[in-house]
Short mmCIF file of C-alpha atoms in Angstrom, two decimals:
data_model
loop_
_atom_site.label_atom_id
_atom_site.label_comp_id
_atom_site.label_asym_id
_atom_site.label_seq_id
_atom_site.Cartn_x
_atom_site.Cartn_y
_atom_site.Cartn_z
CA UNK A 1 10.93 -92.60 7.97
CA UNK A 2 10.04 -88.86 7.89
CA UNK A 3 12.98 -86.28 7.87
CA UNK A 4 12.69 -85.23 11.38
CA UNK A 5 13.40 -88.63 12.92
CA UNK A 6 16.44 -88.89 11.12
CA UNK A 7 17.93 -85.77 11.82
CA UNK A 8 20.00 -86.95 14.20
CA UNK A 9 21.51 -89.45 12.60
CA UNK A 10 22.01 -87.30 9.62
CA UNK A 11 23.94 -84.88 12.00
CA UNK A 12 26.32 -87.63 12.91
CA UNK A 13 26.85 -88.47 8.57
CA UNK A 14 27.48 -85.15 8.15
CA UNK A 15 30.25 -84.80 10.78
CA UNK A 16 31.74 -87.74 9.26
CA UNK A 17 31.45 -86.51 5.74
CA UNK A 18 31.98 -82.84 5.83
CA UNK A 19 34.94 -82.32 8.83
CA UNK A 20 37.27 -83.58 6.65
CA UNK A 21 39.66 -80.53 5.64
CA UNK A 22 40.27 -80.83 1.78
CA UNK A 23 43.44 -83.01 1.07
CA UNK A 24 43.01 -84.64 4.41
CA UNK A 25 43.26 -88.49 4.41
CA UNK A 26 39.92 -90.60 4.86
CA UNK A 27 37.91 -89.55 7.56
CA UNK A 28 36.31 -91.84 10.29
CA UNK A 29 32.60 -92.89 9.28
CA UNK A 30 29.47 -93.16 11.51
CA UNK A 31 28.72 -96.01 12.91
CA UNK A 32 25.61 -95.96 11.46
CA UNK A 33 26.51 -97.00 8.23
CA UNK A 34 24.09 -95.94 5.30
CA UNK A 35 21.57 -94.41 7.76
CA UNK A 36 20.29 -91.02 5.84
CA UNK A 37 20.63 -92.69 2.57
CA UNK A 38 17.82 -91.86 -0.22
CA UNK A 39 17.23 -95.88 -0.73
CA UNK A 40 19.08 -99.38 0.41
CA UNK A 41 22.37 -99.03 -0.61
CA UNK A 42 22.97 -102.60 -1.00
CA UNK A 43 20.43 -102.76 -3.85
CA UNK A 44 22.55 -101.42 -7.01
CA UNK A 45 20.99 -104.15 -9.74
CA UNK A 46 21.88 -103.83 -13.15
CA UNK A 47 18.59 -102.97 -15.23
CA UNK A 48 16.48 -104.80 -17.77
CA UNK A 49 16.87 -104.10 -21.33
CA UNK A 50 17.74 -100.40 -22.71
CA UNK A 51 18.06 -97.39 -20.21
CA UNK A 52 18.18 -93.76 -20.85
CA UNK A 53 19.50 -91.52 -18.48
CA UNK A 54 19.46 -87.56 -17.65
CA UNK A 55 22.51 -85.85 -16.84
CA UNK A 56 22.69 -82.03 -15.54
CA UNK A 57 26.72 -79.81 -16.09
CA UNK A 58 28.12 -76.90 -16.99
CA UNK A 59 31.25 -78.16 -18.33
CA UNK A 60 32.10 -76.69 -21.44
CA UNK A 61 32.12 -79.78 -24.15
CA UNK A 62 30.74 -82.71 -22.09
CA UNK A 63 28.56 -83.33 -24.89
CA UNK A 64 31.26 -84.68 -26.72
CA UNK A 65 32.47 -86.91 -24.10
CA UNK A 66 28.74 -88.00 -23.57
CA UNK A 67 28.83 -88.40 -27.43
CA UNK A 68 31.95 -91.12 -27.04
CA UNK A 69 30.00 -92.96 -24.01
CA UNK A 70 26.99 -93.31 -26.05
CA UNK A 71 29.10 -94.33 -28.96
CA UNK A 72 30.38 -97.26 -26.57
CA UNK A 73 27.06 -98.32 -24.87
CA UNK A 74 24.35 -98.39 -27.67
CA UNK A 75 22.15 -99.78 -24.78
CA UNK A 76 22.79 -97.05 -22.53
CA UNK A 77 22.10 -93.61 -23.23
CA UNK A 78 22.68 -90.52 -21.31
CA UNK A 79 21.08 -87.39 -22.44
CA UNK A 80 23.18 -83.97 -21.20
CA UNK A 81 21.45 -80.77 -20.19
CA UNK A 82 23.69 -78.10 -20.07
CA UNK A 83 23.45 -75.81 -16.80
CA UNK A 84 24.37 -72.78 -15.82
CA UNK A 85 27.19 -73.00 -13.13
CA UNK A 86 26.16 -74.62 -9.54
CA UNK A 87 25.40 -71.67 -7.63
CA UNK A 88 24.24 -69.43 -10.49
CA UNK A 89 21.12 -71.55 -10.55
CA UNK A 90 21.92 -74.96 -11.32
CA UNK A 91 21.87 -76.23 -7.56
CA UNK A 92 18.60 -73.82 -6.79
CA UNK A 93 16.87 -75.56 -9.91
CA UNK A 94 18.65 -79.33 -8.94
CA UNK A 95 16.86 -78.88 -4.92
CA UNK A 96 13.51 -77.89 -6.32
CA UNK A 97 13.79 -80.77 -9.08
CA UNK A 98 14.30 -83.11 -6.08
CA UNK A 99 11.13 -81.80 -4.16
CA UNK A 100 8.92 -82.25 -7.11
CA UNK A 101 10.27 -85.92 -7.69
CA UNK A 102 11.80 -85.18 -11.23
CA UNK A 103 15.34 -84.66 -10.60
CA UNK A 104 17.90 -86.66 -13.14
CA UNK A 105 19.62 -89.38 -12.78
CA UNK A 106 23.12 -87.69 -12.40
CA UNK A 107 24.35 -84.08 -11.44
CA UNK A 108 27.60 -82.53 -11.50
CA UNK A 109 28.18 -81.19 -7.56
CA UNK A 110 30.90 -79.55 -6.44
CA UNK A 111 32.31 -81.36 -3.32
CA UNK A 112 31.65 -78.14 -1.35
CA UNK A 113 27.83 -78.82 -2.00
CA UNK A 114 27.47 -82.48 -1.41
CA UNK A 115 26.73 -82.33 2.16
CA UNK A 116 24.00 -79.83 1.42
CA UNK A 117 22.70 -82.42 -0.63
CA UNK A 118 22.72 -84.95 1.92
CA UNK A 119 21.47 -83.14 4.22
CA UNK A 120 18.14 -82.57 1.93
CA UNK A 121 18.16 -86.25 1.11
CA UNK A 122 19.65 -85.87 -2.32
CA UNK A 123 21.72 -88.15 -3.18
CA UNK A 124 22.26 -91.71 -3.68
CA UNK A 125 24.45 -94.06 -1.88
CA UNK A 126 26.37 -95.40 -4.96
CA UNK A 127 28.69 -98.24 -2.22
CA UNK A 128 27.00 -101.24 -3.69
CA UNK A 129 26.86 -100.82 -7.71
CA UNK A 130 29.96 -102.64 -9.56
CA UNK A 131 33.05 -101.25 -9.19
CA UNK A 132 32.59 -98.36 -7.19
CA UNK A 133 34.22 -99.18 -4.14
CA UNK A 134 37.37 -100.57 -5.48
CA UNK A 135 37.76 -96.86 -7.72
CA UNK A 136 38.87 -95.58 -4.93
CA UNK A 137 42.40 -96.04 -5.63
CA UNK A 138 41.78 -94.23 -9.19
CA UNK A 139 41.61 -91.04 -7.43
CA UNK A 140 43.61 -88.40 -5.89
CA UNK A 141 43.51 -89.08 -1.91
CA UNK A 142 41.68 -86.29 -0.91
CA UNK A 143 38.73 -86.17 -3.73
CA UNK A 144 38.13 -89.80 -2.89
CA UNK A 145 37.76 -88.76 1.06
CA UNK A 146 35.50 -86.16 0.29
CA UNK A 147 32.62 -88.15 -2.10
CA UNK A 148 33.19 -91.15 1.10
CA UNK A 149 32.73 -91.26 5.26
CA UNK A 150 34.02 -94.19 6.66
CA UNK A 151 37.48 -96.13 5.56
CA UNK A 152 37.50 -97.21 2.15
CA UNK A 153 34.32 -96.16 1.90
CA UNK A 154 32.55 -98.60 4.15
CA UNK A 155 29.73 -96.25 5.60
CA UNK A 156 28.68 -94.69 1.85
CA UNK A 157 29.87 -93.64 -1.22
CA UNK A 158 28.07 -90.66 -2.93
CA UNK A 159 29.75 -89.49 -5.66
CA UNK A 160 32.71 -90.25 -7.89
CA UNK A 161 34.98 -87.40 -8.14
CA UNK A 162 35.81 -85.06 -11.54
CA UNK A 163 37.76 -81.74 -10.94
CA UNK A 164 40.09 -80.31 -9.16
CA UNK A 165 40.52 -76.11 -8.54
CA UNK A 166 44.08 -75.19 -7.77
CA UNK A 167 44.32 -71.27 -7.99
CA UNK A 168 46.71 -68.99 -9.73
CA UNK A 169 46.51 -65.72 -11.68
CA UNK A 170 45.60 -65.57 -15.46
CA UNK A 171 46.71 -61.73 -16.47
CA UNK A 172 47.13 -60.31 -20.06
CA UNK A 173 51.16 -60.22 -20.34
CA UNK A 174 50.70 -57.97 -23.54
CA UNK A 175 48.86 -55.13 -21.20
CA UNK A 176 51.26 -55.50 -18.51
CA UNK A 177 54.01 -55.40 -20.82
CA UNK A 178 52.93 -52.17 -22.62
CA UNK A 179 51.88 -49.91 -19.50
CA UNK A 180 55.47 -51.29 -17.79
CA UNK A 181 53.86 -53.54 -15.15
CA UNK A 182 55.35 -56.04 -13.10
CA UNK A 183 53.73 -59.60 -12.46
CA UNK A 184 52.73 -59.07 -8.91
CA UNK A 185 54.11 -61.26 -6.54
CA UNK A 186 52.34 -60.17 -3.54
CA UNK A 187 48.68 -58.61 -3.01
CA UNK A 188 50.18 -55.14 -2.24
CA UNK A 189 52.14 -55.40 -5.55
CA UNK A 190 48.92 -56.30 -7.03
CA UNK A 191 46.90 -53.30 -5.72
CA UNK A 192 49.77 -51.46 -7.48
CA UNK A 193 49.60 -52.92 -10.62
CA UNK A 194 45.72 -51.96 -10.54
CA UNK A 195 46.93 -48.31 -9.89
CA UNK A 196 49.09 -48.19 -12.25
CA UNK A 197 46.86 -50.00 -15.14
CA UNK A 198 43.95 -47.87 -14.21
CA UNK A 199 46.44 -44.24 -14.58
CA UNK A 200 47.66 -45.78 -17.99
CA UNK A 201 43.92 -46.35 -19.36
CA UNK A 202 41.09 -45.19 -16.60
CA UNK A 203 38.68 -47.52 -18.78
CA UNK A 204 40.54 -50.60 -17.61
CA UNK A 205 40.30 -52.75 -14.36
CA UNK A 206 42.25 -55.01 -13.27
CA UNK A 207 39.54 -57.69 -12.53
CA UNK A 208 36.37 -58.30 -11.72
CA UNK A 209 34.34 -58.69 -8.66
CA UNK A 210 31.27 -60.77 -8.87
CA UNK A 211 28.13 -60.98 -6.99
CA UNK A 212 27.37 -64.33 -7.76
CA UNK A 213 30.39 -66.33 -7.02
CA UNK A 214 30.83 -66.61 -3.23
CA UNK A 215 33.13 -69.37 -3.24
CA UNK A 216 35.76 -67.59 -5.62
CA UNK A 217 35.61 -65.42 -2.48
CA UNK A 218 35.76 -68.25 -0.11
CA UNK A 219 38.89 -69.58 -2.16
CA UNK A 220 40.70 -66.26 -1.71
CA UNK A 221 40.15 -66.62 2.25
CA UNK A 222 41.61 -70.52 1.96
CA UNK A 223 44.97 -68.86 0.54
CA UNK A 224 44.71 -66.64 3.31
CA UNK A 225 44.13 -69.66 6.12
CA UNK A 226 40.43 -68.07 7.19
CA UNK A 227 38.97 -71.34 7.43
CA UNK A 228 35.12 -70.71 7.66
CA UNK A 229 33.93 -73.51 9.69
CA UNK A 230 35.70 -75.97 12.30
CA UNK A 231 34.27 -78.92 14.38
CA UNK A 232 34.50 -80.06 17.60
CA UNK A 233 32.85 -83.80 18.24
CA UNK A 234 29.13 -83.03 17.25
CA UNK A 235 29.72 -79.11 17.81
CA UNK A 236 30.59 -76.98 14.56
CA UNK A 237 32.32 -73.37 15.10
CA UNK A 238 31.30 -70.74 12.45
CA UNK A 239 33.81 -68.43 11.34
CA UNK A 240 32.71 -67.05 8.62
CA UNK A 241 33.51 -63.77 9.42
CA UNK A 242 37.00 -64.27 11.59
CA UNK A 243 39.65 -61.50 11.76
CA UNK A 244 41.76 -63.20 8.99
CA UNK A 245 38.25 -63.33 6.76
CA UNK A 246 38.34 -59.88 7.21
CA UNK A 247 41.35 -58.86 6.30
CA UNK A 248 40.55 -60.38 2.73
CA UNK A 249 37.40 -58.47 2.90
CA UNK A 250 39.37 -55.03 4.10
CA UNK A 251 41.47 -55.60 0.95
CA UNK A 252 39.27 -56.02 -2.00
CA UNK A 253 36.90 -53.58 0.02
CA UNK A 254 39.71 -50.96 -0.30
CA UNK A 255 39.80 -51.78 -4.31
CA UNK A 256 36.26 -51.74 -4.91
CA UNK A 257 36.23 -47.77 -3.26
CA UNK A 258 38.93 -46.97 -5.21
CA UNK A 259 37.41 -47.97 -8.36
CA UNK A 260 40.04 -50.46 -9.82
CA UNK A 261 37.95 -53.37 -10.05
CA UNK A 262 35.16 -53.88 -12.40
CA UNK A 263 31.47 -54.29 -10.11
CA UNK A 264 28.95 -54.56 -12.62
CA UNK A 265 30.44 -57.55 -14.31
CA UNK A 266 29.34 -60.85 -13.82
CA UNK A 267 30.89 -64.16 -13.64
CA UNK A 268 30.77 -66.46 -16.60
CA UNK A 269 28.44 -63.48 -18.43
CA UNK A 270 28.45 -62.12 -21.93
CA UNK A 271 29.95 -58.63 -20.59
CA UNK A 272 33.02 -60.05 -19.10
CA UNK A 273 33.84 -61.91 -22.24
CA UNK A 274 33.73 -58.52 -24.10
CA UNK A 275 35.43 -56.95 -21.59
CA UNK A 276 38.63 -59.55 -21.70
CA UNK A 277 38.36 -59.28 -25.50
CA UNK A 278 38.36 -55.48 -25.47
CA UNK A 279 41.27 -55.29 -22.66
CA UNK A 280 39.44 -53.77 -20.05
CA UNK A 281 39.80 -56.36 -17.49
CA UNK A 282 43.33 -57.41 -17.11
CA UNK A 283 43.67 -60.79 -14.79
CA UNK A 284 41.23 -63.51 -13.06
CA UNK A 285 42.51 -64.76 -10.16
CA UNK A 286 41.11 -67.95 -11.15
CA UNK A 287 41.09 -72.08 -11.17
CA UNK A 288 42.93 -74.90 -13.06
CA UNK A 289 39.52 -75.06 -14.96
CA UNK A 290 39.40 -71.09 -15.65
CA UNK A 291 42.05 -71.67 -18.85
CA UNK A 292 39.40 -72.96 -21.14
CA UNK A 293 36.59 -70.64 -19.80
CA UNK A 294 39.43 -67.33 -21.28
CA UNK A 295 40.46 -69.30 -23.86
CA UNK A 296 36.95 -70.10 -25.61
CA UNK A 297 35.48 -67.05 -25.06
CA UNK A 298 38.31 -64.08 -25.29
CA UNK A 299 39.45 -65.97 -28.83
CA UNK A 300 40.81 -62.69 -30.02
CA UNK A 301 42.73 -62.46 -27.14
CA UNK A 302 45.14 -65.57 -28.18
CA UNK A 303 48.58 -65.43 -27.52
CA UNK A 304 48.10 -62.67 -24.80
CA UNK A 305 47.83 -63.89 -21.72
CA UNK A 306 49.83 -65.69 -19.29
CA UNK A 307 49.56 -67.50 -15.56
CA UNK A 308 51.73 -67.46 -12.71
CA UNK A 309 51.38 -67.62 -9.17
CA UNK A 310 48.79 -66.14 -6.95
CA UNK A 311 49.76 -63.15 -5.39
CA UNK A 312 50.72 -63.61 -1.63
CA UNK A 313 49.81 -61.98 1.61
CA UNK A 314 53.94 -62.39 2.48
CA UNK A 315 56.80 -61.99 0.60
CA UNK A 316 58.27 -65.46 -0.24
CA UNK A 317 55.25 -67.89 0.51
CA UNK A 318 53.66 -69.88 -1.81
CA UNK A 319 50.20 -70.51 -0.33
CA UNK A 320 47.04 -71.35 -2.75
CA UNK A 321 43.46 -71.46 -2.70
CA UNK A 322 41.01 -73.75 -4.40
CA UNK A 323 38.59 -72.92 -5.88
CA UNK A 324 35.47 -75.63 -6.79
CA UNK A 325 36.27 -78.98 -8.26
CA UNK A 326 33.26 -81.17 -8.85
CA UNK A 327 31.68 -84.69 -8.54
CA UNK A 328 29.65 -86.55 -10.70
CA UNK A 329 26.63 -87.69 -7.98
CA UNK A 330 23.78 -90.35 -8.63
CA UNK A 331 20.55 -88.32 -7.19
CA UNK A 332 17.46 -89.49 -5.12
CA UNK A 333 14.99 -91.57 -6.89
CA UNK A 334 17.56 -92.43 -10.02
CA UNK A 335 15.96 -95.89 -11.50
CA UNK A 336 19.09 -97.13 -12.99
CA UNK A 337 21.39 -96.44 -10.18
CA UNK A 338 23.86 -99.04 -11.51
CA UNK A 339 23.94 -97.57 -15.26
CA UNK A 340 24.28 -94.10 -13.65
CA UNK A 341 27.39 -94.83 -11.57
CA UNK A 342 28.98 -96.78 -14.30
CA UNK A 343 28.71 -93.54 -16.36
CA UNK A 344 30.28 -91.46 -13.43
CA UNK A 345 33.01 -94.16 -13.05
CA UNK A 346 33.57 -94.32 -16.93
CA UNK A 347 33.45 -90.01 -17.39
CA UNK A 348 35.86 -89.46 -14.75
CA UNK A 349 38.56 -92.78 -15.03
CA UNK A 350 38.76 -93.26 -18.90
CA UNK A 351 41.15 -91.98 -20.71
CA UNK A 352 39.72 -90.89 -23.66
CA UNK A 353 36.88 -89.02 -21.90
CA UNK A 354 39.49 -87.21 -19.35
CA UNK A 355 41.08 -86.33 -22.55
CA UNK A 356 37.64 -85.05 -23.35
CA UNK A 357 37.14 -83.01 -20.83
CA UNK A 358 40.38 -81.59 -20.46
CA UNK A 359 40.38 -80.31 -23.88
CA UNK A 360 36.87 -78.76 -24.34
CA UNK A 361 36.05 -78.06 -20.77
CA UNK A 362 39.29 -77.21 -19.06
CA UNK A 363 38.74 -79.59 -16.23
CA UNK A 364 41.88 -80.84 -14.32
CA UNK A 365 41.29 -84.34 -13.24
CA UNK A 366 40.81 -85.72 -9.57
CA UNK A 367 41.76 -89.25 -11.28
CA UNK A 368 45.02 -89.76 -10.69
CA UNK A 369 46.33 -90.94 -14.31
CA UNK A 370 44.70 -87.72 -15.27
CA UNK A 371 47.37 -85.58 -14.24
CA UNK A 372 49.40 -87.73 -16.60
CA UNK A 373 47.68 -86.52 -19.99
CA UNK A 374 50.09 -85.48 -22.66
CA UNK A 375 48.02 -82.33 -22.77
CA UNK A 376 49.14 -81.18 -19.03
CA UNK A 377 52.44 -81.64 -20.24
CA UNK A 378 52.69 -79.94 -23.59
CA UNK A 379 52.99 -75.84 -24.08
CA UNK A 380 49.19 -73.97 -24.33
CA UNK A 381 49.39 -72.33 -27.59
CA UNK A 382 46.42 -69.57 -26.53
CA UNK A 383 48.74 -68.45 -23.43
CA UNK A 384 51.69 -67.86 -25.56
CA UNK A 385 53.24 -70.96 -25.50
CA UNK A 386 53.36 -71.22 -21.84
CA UNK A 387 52.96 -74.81 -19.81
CA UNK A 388 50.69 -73.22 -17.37
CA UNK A 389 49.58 -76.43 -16.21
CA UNK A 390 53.27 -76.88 -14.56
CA UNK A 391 52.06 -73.52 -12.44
CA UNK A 392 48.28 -75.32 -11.55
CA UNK A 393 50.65 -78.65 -10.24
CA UNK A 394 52.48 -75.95 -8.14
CA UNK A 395 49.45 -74.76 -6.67
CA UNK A 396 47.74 -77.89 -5.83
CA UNK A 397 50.75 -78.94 -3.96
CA UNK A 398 50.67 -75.13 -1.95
CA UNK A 399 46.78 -75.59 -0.77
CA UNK A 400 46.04 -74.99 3.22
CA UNK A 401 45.15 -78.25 3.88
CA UNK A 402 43.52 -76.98 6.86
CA UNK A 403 40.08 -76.67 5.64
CA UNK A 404 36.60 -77.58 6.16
CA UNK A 405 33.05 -77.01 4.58
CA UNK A 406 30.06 -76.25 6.32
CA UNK A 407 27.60 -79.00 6.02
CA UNK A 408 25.12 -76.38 4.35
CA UNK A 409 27.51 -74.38 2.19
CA UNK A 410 24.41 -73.46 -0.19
CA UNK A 411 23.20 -71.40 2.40
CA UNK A 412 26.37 -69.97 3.34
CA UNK A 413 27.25 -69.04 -0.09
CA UNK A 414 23.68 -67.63 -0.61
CA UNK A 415 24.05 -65.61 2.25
CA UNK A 416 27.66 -64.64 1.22
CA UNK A 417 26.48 -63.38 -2.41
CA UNK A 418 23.33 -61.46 -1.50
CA UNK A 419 25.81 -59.32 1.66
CA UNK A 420 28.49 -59.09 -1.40
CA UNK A 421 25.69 -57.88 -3.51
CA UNK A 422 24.82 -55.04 -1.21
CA UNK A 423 28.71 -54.11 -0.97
CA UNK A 424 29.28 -53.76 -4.69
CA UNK A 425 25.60 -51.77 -4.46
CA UNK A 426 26.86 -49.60 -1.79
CA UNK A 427 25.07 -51.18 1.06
CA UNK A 428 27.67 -51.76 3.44
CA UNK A 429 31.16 -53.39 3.00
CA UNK A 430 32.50 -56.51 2.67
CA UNK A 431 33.48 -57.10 5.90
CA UNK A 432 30.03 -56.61 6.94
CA UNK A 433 28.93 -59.00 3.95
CA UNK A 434 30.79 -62.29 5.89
CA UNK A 435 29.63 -61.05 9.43
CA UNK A 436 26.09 -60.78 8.73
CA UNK A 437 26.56 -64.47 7.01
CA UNK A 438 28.40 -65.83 9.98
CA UNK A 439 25.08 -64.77 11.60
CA UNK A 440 22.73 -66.47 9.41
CA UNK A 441 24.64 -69.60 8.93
CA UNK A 442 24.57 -70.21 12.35
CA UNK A 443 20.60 -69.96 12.36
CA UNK A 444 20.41 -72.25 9.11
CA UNK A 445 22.62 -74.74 11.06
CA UNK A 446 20.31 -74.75 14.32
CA UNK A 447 17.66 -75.00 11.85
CA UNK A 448 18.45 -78.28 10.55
CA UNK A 449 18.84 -78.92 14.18
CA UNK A 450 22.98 -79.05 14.03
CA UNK A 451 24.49 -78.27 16.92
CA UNK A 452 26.51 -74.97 17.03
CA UNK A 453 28.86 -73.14 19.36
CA UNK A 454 28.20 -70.13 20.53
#
């Protein structure tokens, strides 16, 4: 059946998959159940003899955790690529890989990005292979009802979930402690503290802002309730660029012009490692995941920092954002579907590999028996002894609820990055970096013939 004839039928999937605010409860499927899927979702055979199997992530250390799978399942063999992170390239080189016909087997996808992998045929429906549909009660509620449509999974299952991103602040305690700076409690107090840091030593900052990570951006305006997208029936409302959205913009637009953020650092890059290891940048307003990404590459930095609570818009709330979380997906054309999501069951549910993962890539777990690790419990020797993950279970409980992606998030991030590009350039300001991607998402909706209000 060629793409255009299914389009409306996608439309409906995607309504069902991608209005469900994250942490919701199970959302209601279509009742066209599997329509849209990249194959027959009731054929999930186990394969003949020895498979190999390609896996794409950027998780820091999943070789290792491959390592132990392969170490299990002589007769079974995933090979890991490691990528760069989804929307520095990974997803760009994933959608092209799925055009030509040579995508892997498996890909790590946050769940913001799944529907824009449906909605390009992507993915496979995983439903029928062994034991998929009964992991749903492995899970955290709200992963599960993201990677699903339909109750229990009933209309599709296309993913298993990994990662969770609660937010909070990672900030070097030693600087703050020398230049006399309080932990900020609030975003005024932290525009403050970057005052203050920035009179003691004008070669620090106290962060950075990237270019090319929209949806740290997009979890700042969760925390701040300036949902992005709603849904009414078939109809989606954009909002990129609401008054609330704005406001976030307004602020970080005001420390960008007064030169107390860092602009021509990257995320993830070789300068902002050097730059955390020579003290110049002082926090990251970052994830769960984002103590491992400090802590393996600012080693001399050990014992220095520290995490507490994002700062809030009010005095006395305790609102979060989130920021990523991933899935482990089964892609178009996989040959071994069955092998594949036995892997993605196994990588995300066992404990040995969510030990794994936790301790070489950082990653706090959507399984539920995950948040019981001995490691989440015990003191973090590189953040002075701290038990930061006690503040990342805090923040996962203070997440707006109230949220929904876009069913072609790509694009809206894409759009997102190249305005915030032009802001940190000069050209324009952040505010006008989500209106003019309000505008264009609305246009890539209509394009894949979404409806839209107007």
């Amino acid at each position: 059946m060629s793409l255009p004839t299914r389009r409306p039928v996608l439309r409906r999937a995607l309504v069902a998959l991608t209005v469900l605010p994250l942490l919701a409860a199970a959302a209601c499927g279509s009742p066209d159940s599997g329509s849209g899927a990249s194959g027959d979702a009731s054929a999930c055979e186990k394969s003949e003899g020895r498979v190999e199997l390609s896996y794409w992530s950027w998780i820091p250390g999943v070789d290792k955790a491959v390592a132990e799978w392969n170490r299990q399942n002589p007769d079974i063999k995933v090979n890991v690529k490691s990528t760069p992170a989804g929307n520095a390239g990974t997803y760009q080189n994933m959608s092209n890989a799925l055009k030509a016909g040579n995508a892997p087997d498996l890909g790590q996808i946050e769940y913001d990005s799944l529907a824009s992998f449906r909605l390009q045929d992507g993915l496979t429906d995983i439903a029928a292979c062994a034991g998929v549909k009964d992991a749903g009660a492995d899970f955290v509620d709200w992963t599960w009802s993201q990677v699903t449509f339909g109750t229990g999974g009933e209309d599709g299952v296309w993913a298993v979930p990994q990662d969770t991103g609660p937010m909070a602040l990672f900030y070097r305690k030693d600087l703050f402690d020398k230049h006399g700076i309080a932990v900020p409690q609030t975003w005024a107090q932290y525009h403050e503290a970057a005052r203050k840091l920035k009179k003691a030593d004008p070669k620090a900052y106290i962060t950075h802002f990237s270019q090319t990570d929209p949806n740290w951006f997009s979890g700042l305006l969760w925390q701040k309730g300036a949902n992005m997208f709603g849904q009414d029936g078939d109809t989606w409302k954009v909002d990129v660029g609401s008054p609330s959205g704005g406001e976030v913009a307004d602020y970080w637009q005001k420390m960008i012009d007064e030169k107390l953020v860092a602009t021509d650092l990257q995320g993830f890059s070789p300068a902002l490692y050097k730059a955390w290891n020579d003290g110049e940048v002082a926090t990251w307003v970052s994830a769960a995941w984002g103590y491992s990404t400090i802590r393996d590459n600012a080693k001399s930095t050990s014992g220095k920092w520290a995490v507490a609570p994002m700062p809030q818009w009010s005095a006395g709330e305790k609102k979060a954002g989130n920021w990523g979380g991933s899935t482990t997906a089964v892609l178009k054309d996989s040959e071994h579907p069955h092998e594949a999501a036995k892997f993605a069951l196994w990588l995300n549910t066992d404990p040995k590999a969510l030990e794994i993962l936790n301790r070489e890539g950082g990653l706090y777990p959507a399984a539920s028996a995950g948040l019981q690790l001995e490691a989440l419990q015990q003191p973090v020797d590189f953040y002075g002894g701290q038990k930061i993950f006690g503040t990342f279970a805090e923040a996962s409980r203070n997440v707006n609820t109230d949220w929904t992606f876009g069913p072609t998030m790509t694009d809206t991030y894409r759009f997102m990055g190249d305005g915030i590009a032009g802001a940190l350039g000069g050209k324009g300001t952040l505010r006008d970096a989500l209106e003019a991607a309000d505008a264009k998402t609305v246009d890539s909706l209509e394009k894949q013939s979404l409806e839209v209000a107007r």
